[in-house]
Amino acid sequence: MDAFALLPDEINHLVSEFHSIPVMGDLMMGLTQYTFWLIASALLLLVLMFVFVKRLSLVPHGVFMNMVEWGVSFVQDDVCKQIIGKNWKKHFPFLATLFFFILANNVVGVIPGMKPGSGTISTTAALAVVVFIYFIACGVRTHGPIGYLKSLAPEGVMFPLNVLIWIIEVISTILRPITLAIRLFCNMFAGHIVMGSFAIMVTLFAQPLLEQVTASNVLAALPGVLFAFILLVIYAIEIFVAFVQAYVFTILTAVYIQEAEETEEE
């Protein structure tokens, strides 16, 4: 029961560790923990892609080559070709970069002691703004500035209903980067808080036993075994969530690009 009494303070301390803390300089002109791990993830991704390209062959060999090959094929076939269609080739580099960058940040953040670059709203907001600029540019390039604005409302709808629909579509378009940023941030942040909470419970129940081995401390530590098992399950789920969130962010981006470039002839 003492472990549960200590839990609120430990949870508060855990949450405080996820604040943006500068590791160099200050919050205005410095390097925060999230920026550090984002840069580390980006460098790791560059190294992995360099190794992949250097070892690329007609038939991939090894776990690493097969996994990366599967990821590339996944983005190409299940995202680009399936969602965007005939114009998929010109968008593949952007979408593949987006997918692997988010995935690298998510997976690195799952490693104990590290933080996900995607675990702060500033990072996910920056990614969402890039996506917003990209699909708006695609729409303008396809329809022209005026044509793209007009394309937000379907043709054949009578006035003034078409104006109302146009306003709703404009608001919906503006909200897209906001929902992208919040969805990715909340899922990664919440997952790490849950993992941290169960890790704290394991530590709190095991600590008396580590300090002194007695029968009572052994019995008191038994709930920690259950929490440790749950923690392992959550850890496995978080690795899966890291992939799912990268996939969701990328596929929604593909949907927005497809909608921006869509023409009446299609």
mmCIF file of N, CA, C and O in Angstrom, residues 9 75 134 149 166 223 237 239 243:
data_model
loop_
_atom_site.group_PDB
_atom_site.id
_atom_site.type_symbol
_atom_site.label_atom_id
_atom_site.label_comp_id
_atom_site.label_asym_id
_atom_site.label_seq_id
_atom_site.Cartn_x
_atom_site.Cartn_y
_atom_site.Cartn_z
ATOM 1 N N ASP A 9 3.115 11.358 -6.422
ATOM 2 C CA ASP A 9 4.315 12.193 -6.533
ATOM 3 C C ASP A 9 5.241 11.691 -7.641
ATOM 4 O O ASP A 9 5.843 12.493 -8.372
ATOM 5 N N VAL A 75 5.010 1.631 -48.571
ATOM 6 C CA VAL A 75 4.677 3.022 -48.894
ATOM 7 C C VAL A 75 4.320 3.152 -50.369
ATOM 8 O O VAL A 75 3.370 3.853 -50.734
ATOM 9 N N TYR A 134 2.623 21.368 -48.580
ATOM 10 C CA TYR A 134 2.836 20.458 -49.712
ATOM 11 C C TYR A 134 1.531 20.184 -50.454
ATOM 12 O O TYR A 134 1.478 20.307 -51.685
ATOM 13 N N LEU A 149 -9.191 27.061 -55.080
ATOM 14 C CA LEU A 149 -10.171 27.577 -54.126
ATOM 15 C C LEU A 149 -11.584 27.195 -54.541
ATOM 16 O O LEU A 149 -12.416 26.819 -53.710
ATOM 17 N N TRP A 166 -18.508 25.462 -49.249
ATOM 18 C CA TRP A 166 -17.157 25.974 -49.485
ATOM 19 C C TRP A 166 -16.519 26.443 -48.177
ATOM 20 O O TRP A 166 -15.354 26.155 -47.907
ATOM 21 N N PRO A 223 3.014 -8.011 -6.428
ATOM 22 C CA PRO A 223 2.264 -7.218 -7.424
ATOM 23 C C PRO A 223 3.167 -6.617 -8.490
ATOM 24 O O PRO A 223 2.728 -6.389 -9.617
ATOM 25 N N ILE A 237 3.077 -3.218 -27.469
ATOM 26 C CA ILE A 237 2.012 -2.444 -28.121
ATOM 27 C C ILE A 237 2.553 -1.109 -28.613
ATOM 28 O O ILE A 237 2.205 -0.647 -29.702
ATOM 29 N N ILE A 239 5.556 -0.384 -29.601
ATOM 30 C CA ILE A 239 6.335 -0.582 -30.829
ATOM 31 C C ILE A 239 5.394 -0.673 -32.033
ATOM 32 O O ILE A 239 5.656 -0.104 -33.097
ATOM 33 N N PHE A 243 4.661 2.211 -35.390
ATOM 34 C CA PHE A 243 4.454 1.970 -36.819
ATOM 35 C C PHE A 243 3.098 2.500 -37.276
ATOM 36 O O PHE A 243 2.998 3.154 -38.317
#
